Structure formats: C-alpha cells, structure tokens
mmCIF file of C-alpha atoms in Angstrom:
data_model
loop_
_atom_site.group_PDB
_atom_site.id
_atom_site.type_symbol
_atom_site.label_atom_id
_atom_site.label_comp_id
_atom_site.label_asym_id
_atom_site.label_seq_id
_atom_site.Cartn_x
_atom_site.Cartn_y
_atom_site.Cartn_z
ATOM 1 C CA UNK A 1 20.258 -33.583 -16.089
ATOM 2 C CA UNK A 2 19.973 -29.644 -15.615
ATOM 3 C CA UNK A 3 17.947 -30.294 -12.378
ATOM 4 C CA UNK A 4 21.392 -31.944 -11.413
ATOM 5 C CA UNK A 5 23.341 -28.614 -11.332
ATOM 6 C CA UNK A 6 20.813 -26.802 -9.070
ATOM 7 C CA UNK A 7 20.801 -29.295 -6.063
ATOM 8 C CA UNK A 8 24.350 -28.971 -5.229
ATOM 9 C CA UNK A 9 25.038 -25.976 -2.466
ATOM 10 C CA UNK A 10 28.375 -25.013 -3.630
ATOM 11 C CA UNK A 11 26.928 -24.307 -7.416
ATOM 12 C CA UNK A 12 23.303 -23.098 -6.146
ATOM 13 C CA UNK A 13 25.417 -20.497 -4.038
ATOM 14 C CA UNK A 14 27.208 -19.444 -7.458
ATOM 15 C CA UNK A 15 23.929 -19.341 -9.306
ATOM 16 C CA UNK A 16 22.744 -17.206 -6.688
ATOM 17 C CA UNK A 17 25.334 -14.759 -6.767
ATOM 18 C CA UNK A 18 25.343 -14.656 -11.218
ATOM 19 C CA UNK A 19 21.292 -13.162 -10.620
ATOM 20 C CA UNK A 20 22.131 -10.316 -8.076
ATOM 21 C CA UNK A 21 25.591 -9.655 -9.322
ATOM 22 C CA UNK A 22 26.701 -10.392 -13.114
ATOM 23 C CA UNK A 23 28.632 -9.287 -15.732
ATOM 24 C CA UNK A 24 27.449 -7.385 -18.830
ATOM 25 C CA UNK A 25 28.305 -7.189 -22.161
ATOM 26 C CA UNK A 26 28.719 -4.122 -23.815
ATOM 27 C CA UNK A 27 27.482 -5.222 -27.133
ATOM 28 C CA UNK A 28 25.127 -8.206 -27.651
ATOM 29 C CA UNK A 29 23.935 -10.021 -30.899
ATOM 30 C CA UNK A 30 20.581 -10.297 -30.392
ATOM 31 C CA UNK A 31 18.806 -13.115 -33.130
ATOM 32 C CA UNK A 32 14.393 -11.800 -32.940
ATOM 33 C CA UNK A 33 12.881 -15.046 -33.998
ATOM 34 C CA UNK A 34 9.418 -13.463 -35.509
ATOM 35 C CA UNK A 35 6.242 -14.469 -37.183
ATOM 36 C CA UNK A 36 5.428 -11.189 -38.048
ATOM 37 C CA UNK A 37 5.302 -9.590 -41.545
ATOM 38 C CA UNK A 38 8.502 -7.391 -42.776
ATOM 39 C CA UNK A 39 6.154 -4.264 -43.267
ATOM 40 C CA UNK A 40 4.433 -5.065 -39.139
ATOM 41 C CA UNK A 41 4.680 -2.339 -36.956
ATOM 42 C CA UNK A 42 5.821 -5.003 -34.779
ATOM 43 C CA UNK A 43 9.128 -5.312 -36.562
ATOM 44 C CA UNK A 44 8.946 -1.195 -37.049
ATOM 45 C CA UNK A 45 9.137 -0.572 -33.545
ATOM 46 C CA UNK A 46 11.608 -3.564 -32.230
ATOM 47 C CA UNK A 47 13.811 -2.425 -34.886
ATOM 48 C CA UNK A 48 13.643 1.224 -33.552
ATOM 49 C CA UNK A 49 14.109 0.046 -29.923
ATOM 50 C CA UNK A 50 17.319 -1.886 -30.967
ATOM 51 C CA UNK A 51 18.754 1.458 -32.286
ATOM 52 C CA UNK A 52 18.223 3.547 -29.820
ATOM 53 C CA UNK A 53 17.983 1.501 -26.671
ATOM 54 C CA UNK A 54 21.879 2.228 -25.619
ATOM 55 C CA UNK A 55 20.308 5.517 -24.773
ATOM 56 C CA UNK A 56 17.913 4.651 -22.461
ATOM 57 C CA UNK A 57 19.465 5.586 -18.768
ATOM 58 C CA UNK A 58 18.314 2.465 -17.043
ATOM 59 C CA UNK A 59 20.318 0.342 -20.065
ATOM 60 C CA UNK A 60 23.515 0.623 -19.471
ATOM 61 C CA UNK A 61 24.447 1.366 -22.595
ATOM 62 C CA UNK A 62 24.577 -1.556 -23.840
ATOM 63 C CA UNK A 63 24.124 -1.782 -27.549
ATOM 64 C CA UNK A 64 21.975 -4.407 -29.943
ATOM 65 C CA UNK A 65 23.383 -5.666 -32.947
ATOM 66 C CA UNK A 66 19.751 -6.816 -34.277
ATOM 67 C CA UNK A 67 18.743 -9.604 -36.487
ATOM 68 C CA UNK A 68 15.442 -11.158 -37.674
ATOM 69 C CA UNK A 69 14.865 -15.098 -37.755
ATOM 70 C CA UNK A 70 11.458 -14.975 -39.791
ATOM 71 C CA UNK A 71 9.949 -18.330 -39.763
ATOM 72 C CA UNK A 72 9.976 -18.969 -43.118
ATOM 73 C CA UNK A 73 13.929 -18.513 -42.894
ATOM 74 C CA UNK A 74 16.318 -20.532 -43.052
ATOM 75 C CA UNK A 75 17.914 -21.525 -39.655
ATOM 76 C CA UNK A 76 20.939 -18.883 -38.788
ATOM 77 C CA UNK A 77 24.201 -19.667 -37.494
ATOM 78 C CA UNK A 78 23.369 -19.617 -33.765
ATOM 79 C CA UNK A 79 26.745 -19.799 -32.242
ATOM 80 C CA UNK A 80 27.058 -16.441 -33.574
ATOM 81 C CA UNK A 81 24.738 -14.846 -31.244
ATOM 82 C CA UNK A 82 24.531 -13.554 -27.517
ATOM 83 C CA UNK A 83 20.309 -14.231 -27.508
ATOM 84 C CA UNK A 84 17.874 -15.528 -29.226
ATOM 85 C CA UNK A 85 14.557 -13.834 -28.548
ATOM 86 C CA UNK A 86 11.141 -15.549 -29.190
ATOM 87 C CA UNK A 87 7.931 -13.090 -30.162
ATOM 88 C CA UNK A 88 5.187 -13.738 -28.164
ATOM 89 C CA UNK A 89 2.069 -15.457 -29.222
ATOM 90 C CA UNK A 90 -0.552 -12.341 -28.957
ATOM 91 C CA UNK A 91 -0.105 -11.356 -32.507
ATOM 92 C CA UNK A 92 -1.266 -8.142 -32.489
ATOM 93 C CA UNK A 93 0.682 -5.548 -34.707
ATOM 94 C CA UNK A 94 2.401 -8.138 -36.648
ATOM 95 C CA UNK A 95 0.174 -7.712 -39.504
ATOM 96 C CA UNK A 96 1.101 -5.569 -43.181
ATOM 97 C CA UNK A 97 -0.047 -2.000 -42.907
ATOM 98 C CA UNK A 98 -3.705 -2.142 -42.958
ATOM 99 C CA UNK A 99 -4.147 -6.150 -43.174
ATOM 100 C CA UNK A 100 -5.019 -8.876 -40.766
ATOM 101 C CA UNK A 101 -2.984 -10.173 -37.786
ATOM 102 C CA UNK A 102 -0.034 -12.485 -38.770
ATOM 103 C CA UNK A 103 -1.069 -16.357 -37.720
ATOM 104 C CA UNK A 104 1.821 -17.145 -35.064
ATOM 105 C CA UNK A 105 4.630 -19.333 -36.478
ATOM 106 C CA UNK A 106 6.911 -21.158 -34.407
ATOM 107 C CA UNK A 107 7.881 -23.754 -36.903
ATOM 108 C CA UNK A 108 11.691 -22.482 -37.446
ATOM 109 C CA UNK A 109 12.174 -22.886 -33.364
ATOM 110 C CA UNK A 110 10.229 -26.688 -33.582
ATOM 111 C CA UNK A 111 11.868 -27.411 -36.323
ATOM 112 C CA UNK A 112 15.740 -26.580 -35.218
ATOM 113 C CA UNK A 113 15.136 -28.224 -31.922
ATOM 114 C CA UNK A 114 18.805 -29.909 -31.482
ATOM 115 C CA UNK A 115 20.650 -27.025 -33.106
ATOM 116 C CA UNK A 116 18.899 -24.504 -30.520
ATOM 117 C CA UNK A 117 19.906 -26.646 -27.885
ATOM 118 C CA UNK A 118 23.387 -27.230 -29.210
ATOM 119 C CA UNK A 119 24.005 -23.704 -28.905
ATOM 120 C CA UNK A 120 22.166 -22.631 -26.226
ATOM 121 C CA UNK A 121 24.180 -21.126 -23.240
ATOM 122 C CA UNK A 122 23.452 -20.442 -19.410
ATOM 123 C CA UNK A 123 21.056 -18.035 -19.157
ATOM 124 C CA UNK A 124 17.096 -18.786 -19.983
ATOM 125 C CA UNK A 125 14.455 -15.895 -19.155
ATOM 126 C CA UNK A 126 10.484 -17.374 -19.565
ATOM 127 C CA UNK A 127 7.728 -15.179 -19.204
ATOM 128 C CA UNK A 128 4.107 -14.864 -19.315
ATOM 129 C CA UNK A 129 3.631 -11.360 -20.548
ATOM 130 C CA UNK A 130 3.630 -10.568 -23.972
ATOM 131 C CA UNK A 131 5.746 -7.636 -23.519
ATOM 132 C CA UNK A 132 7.175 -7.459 -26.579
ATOM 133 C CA UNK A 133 3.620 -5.857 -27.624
ATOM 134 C CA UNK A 134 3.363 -4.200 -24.132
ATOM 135 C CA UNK A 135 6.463 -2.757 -24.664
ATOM 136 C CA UNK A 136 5.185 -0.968 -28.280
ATOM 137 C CA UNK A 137 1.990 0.210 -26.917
ATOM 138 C CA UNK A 138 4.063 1.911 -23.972
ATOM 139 C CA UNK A 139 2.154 0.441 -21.175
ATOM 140 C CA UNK A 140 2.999 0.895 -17.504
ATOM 141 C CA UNK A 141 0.917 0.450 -14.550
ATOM 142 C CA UNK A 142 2.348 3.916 -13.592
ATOM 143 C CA UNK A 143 -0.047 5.691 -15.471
ATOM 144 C CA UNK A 144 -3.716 5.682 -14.805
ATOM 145 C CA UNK A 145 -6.165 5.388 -18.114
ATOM 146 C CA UNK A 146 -8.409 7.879 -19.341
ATOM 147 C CA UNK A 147 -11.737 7.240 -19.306
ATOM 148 C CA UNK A 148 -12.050 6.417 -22.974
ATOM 149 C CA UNK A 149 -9.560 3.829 -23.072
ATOM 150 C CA UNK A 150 -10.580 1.753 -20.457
ATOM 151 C CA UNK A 151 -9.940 -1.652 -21.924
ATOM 152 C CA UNK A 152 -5.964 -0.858 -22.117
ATOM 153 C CA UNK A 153 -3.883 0.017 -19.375
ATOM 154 C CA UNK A 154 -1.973 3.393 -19.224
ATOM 155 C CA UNK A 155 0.668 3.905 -22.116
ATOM 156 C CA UNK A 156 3.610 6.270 -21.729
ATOM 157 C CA UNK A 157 3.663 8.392 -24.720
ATOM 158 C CA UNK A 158 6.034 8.587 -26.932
ATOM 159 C CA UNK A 159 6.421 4.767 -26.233
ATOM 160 C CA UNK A 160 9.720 3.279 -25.974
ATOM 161 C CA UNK A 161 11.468 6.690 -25.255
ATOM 162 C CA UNK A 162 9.762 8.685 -22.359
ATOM 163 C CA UNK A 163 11.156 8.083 -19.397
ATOM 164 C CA UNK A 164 7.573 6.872 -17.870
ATOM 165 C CA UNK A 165 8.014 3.926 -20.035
ATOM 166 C CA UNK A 166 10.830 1.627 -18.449
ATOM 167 C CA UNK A 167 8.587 0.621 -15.522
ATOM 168 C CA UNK A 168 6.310 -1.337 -17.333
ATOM 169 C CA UNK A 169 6.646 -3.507 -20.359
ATOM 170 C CA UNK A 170 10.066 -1.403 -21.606
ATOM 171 C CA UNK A 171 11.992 -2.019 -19.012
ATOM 172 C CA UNK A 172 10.871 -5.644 -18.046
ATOM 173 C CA UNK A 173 11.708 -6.610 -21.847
ATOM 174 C CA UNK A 174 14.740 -4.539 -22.475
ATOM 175 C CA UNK A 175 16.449 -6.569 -18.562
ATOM 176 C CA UNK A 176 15.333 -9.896 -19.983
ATOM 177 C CA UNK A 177 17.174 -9.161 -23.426
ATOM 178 C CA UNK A 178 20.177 -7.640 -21.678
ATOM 179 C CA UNK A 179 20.973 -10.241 -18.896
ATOM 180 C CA UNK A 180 20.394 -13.388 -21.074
ATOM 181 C CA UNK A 181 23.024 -12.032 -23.739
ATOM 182 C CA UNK A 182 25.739 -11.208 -21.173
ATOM 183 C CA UNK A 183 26.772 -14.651 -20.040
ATOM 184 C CA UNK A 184 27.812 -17.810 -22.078
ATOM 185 C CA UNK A 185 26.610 -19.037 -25.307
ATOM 186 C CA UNK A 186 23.582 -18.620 -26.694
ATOM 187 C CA UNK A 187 21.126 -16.667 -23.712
ATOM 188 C CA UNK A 188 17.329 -17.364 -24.371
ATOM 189 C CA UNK A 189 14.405 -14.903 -23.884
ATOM 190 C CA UNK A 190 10.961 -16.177 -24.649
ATOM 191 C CA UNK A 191 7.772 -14.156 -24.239
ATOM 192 C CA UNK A 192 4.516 -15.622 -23.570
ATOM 193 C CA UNK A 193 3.334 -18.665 -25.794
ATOM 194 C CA UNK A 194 0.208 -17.561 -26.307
ATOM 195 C CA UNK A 195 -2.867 -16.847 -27.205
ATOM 196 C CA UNK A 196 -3.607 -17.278 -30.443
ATOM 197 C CA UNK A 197 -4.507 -19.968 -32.584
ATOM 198 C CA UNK A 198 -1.515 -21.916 -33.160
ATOM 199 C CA UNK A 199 0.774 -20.261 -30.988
ATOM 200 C CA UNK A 200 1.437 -22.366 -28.213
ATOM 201 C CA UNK A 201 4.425 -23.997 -28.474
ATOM 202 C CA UNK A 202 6.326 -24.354 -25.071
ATOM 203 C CA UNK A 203 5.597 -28.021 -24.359
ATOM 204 C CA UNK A 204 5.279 -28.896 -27.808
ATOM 205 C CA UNK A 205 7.173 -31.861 -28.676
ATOM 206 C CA UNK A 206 9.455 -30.651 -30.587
ATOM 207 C CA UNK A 207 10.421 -27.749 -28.244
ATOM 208 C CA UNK A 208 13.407 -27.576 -26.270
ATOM 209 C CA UNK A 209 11.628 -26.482 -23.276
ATOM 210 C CA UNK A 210 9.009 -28.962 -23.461
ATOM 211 C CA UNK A 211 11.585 -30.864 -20.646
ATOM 212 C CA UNK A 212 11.111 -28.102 -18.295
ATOM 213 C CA UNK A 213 8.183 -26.822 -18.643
ATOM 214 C CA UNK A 214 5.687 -29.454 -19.079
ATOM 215 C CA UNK A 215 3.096 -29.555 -16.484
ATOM 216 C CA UNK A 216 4.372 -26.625 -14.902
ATOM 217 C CA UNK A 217 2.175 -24.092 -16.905
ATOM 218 C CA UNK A 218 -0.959 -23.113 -15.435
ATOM 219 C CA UNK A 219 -2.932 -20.603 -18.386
ATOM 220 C CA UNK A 220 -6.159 -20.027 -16.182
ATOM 221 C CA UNK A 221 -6.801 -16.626 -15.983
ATOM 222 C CA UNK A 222 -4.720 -13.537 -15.933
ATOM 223 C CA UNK A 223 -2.501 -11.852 -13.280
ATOM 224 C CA UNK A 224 -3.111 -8.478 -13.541
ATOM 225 C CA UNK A 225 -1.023 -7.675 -9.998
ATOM 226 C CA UNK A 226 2.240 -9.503 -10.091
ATOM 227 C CA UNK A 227 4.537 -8.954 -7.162
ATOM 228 C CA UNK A 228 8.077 -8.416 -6.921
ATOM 229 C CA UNK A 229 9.539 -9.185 -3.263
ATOM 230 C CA UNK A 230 12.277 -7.669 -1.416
ATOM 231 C CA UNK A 231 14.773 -10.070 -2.712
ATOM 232 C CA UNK A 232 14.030 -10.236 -6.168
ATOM 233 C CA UNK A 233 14.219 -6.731 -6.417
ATOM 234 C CA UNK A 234 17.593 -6.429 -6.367
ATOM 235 C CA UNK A 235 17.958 -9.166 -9.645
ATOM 236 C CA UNK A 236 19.079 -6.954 -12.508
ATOM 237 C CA UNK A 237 16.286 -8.713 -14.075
ATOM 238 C CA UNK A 238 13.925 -6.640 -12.500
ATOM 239 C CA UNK A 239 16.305 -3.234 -12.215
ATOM 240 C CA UNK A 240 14.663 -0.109 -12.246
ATOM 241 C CA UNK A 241 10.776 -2.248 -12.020
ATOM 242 C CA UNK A 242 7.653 -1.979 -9.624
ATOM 243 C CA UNK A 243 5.057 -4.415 -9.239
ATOM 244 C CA UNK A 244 3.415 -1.275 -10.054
ATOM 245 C CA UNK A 245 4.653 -0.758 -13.038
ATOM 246 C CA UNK A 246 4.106 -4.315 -13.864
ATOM 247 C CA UNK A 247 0.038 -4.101 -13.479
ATOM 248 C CA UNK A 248 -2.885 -3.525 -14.945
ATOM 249 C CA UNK A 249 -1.931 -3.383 -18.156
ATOM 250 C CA UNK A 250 -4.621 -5.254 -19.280
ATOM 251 C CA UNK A 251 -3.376 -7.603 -19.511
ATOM 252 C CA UNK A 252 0.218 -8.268 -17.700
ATOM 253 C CA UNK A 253 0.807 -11.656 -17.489
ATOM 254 C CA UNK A 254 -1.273 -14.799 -19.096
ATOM 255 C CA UNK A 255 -0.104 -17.501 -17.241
ATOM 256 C CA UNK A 256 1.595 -18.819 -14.022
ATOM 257 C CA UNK A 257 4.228 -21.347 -13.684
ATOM 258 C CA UNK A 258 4.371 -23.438 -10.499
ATOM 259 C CA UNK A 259 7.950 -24.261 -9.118
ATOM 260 C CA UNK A 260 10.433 -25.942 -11.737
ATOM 261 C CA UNK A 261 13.635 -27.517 -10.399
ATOM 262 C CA UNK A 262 16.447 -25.461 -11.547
ATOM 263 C CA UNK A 263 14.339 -22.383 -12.341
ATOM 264 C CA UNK A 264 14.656 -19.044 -9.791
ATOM 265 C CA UNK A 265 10.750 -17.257 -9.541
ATOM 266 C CA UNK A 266 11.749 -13.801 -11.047
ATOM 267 C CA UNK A 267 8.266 -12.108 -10.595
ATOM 268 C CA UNK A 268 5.573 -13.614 -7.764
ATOM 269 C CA UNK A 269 1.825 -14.468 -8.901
ATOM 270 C CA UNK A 270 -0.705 -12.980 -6.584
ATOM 271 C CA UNK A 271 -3.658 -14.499 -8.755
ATOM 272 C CA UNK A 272 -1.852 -17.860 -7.577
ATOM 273 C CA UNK A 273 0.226 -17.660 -4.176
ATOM 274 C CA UNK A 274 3.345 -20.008 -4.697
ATOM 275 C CA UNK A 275 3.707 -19.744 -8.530
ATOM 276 C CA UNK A 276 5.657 -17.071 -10.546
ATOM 277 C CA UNK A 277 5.102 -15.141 -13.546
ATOM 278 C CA UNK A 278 8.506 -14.788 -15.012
ATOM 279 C CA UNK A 279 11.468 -17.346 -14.390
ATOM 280 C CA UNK A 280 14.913 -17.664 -15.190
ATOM 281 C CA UNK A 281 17.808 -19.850 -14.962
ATOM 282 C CA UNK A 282 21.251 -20.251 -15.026
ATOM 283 C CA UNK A 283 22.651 -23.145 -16.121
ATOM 284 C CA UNK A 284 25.767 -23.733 -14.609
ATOM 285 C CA UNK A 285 28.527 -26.827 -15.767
ATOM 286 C CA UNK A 286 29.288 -28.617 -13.217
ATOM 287 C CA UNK A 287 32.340 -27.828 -11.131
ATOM 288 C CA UNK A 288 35.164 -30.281 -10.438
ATOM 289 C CA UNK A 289 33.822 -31.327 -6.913
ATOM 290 C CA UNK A 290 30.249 -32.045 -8.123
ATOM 291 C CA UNK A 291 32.153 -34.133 -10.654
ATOM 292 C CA UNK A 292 33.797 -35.858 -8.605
ATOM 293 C CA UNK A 293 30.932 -36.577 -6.306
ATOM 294 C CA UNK A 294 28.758 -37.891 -8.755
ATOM 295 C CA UNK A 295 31.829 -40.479 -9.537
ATOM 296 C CA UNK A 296 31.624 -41.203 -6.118
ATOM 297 C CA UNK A 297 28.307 -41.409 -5.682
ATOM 298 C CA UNK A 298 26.738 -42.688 -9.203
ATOM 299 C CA UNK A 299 23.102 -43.739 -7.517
ATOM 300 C CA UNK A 300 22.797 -40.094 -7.064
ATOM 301 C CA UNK A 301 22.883 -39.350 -10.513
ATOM 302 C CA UNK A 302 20.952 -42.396 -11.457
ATOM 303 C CA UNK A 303 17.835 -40.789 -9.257
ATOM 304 C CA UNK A 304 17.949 -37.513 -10.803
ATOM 305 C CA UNK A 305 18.015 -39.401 -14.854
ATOM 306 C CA UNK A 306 15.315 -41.868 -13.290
ATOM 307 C CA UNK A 307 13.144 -38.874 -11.623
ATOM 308 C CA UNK A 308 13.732 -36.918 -15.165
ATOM 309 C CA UNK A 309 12.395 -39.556 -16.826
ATOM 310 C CA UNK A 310 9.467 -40.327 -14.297
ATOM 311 C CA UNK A 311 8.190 -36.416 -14.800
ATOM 312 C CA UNK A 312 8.142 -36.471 -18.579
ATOM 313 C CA UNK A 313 5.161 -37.406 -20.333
#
C-alpha cells in the first residue's frame, strides 16, 4: 500500500520537497532500542552524545531527550516518542567493562511488530553502516591512518566532539536521528542489521520492514567508497557530509540495497552502480485527489495490493 503514495506526481513532488527542505524540531524524544549491556561503552558514549550533541555546530541545536529500550524490556509507550533508533548488529563495545561482546538482540523490535507499526510515522532512514560504532570510535575518511593502525580507518580524536568528527560516522548518524524525529509520529532510524550471529533481523518475519526490504538487500562485500551526488547533497540527511568523509573507514557500509518502490537512494554504492547504501522515505497520507482517484479508478489500486502481494515471499 505504501508503494501507492510514491507513484502519484502531485505527492512524489511533495515528498521531494520534505528531503531538501523540512522542518525541525527543536527537541526530539529519541527511544535507543539496544542489546548492549548497561555498563557498555556503547551505552557510555551514546548517552554522552545525547547530552551534548545540541552543541555540535552542524546540529542545529536541536536537543535529545534520550531513552533506552533494552531488549529484555518491556515494550515502551511509543506514541510518546519522535524516533526510535535501532543499534546496529556489529556488536562491538556493547560488552561489560572487560567482558565479551553482547550477542545482538532484536527480540523486543520482532516481538512488538504491530505496535511499532501502529505508531510509526513518515519518516524511515535504513542504512548499511554501523555508525552507531563508527560514530564512538570517531572515524572519518578525512583523516589518513597511521601506520600502526592500519586495519581501522582514521578516528578524530576526542571522538564525538572535535570538529574533524562530523564528516564521517558523527555526522551521518547524528542527520539520520535528527530528520526522522522532526516530522510525524514515530520517525525510524535503523543501522545496519548485521554481522553477527543472530543479528540479522530486517526481513525477518516478524519485522516490520521485512515488506520493504525483502529481496532488496544485497550483503556481498563491503563499500568502502560510497558516493554522494550533486543532488543528494543538498538532503539535510547528508548536511555538512563528503563521500570522503564517508570512506575507508574500514569498514563504511556492509551492504547495498537495490531500488525499493517508495524509498529515495540517500548515499550511491560504487562497489554496485545502481544500488544505494543508505535510504529513506517519507511516507506521505494520501491527499484528497489521490483519494479520489483511486475511487475512480479502483483497478489501480487493485494492481498495486496484487503486485504487493506478488513481491512478497
């Protein structure tokens, strides 16, 4: 049905116009679904970027009221919240000081399935990076390696506040978080799925995205030199970002999704001409004309339920 909204002109026009010029909130409630442990660094450092991000010039000041979804917690009140934000599936730093890596968890998103998508709102951001992690290492393609790290990329240092940091993983996250809790309901962010063991979880069927992403996923090798064109450049999703600052940071992006109906390529592949490594979507109701034309027309909306149905599995 969502494909629906994105083949009429007058409301693809809108959607258009909502990437390159929206509104912002000033404050967001920001919900972190996490499988990492309470004592992580992970949750350390995400709870220091949510108190200090405001400050960051790039931000807008925009403020985060932050809250953690654990998944072994019960199920929040969604409606209360501006985003919900989904760790990625690279574990690393999610562990108690000095343990082992937490095992990625996803079983409070599978498992809240219809009350996710009861609340969910117009705005969905899907990405292949894990830069959520990224973002606490302070990577950047801006900033060559030294020679004794040569299996990371270059890290801005202190991560999170030096300036260096917001082209790179900072500033890629931080957009995402930002634009997805300034329109309607509940906005989504979701990192990368992967890697792990039992982290993937996007076409799961229990997921809510499972609809639109399933078979659009390719996880075959890594893009470490994504590409952001002249037009998407000027998305506030990519404000303030290079496709420099997006590479090499070893790695940027796990995966590449091939075209979805309804879904706007954020951030080009070049591992895989044609295919994107970050998405988003708004998903706009449909306007009184397009209502009216589907009354009019009702085998047009038969063929978009009938080719929904065709491309699940």
């Amino acid at each position: 049905m969502r494909g629906i909204y994105f083949r009429i002109l007058t409301l693809a026009l809108a959607a258009g116009f909502a990437f390159t010029s929206p509104s912002y909130a000033r404050s967001i409630n920001v919900l972190w679904y996490t499988y990492a442990d309470r004592c992580s660094e992970y949750r350390q450092k995400i709870s220091q970027l949510a108190e200090i991000v405001h400050t960051l010039p790039q931000a807008d000041s925009i403020e985060w009221n932050l809250r953690y979804w654990g998944s072994s917690d019960p199920a929040p009140d969604l409606a209360s919240f501006d985003v919900l934000v989904i760790e990625s599936g690279e574990a690393f730093l999610t562990g108690p000081p000095m343990g082992e890596a937490a095992v990625p968890d996803y079983t409070g998103i599978l498992d809240n399935r219809a009350a996710i998508e009861a609340a969910r709102g117009d705005r969905t951001f899907i990405t292949a990076s894990d830069a959520d992690f990224h973002a606490i290492r302070g990577d950047t393609g801006n900033i060559l390696n030294t020679a004794e790290d040569q299996d990371h990329g270059g890290r801005c240092v202190p991560a999170l506040t030096s300036p260096a940091c917001w082209d790179g993983a900072l500033g890629h996250l931080v957009n995402a978080v930002n634009w997805a809790g300034s329109g309607n309901g509940l906005g989504i962010v979701s990192f990368l799925d992967g890697e792990h063991p039992e982290s993937f979880w996007w076409t799961h069927e229990n997921s809510f995205l499972r609809d639109e992403l399933y078979g659009s996923i390719d996880y075959s090798g890594s893009d470490q030199t994504p590409i952001i064109n002249s037009e998407q450049s000027n998305y506030p999703l990519n404000w303030g970002l290079t496709s420099k600052g997006l590479s090499n940071w070893k790695n940027s992006f796990h995966a590449t999704f091939h075209p979805i109906d309804g879904y706007t390529p954020i951030i080009d592949s070049s591992l895989r001409p044609g295919s994107a490594v970050a998405i988003a979507a708004i998903f706009l109701p449909l306007a009184p004309e397009a209502e009216s034309y589907l009354m009019l027309y009702p085998e047009y909306l038969s063929k978009e339920c009938n080719e929904g149905i065709r491309g699940a599995p």
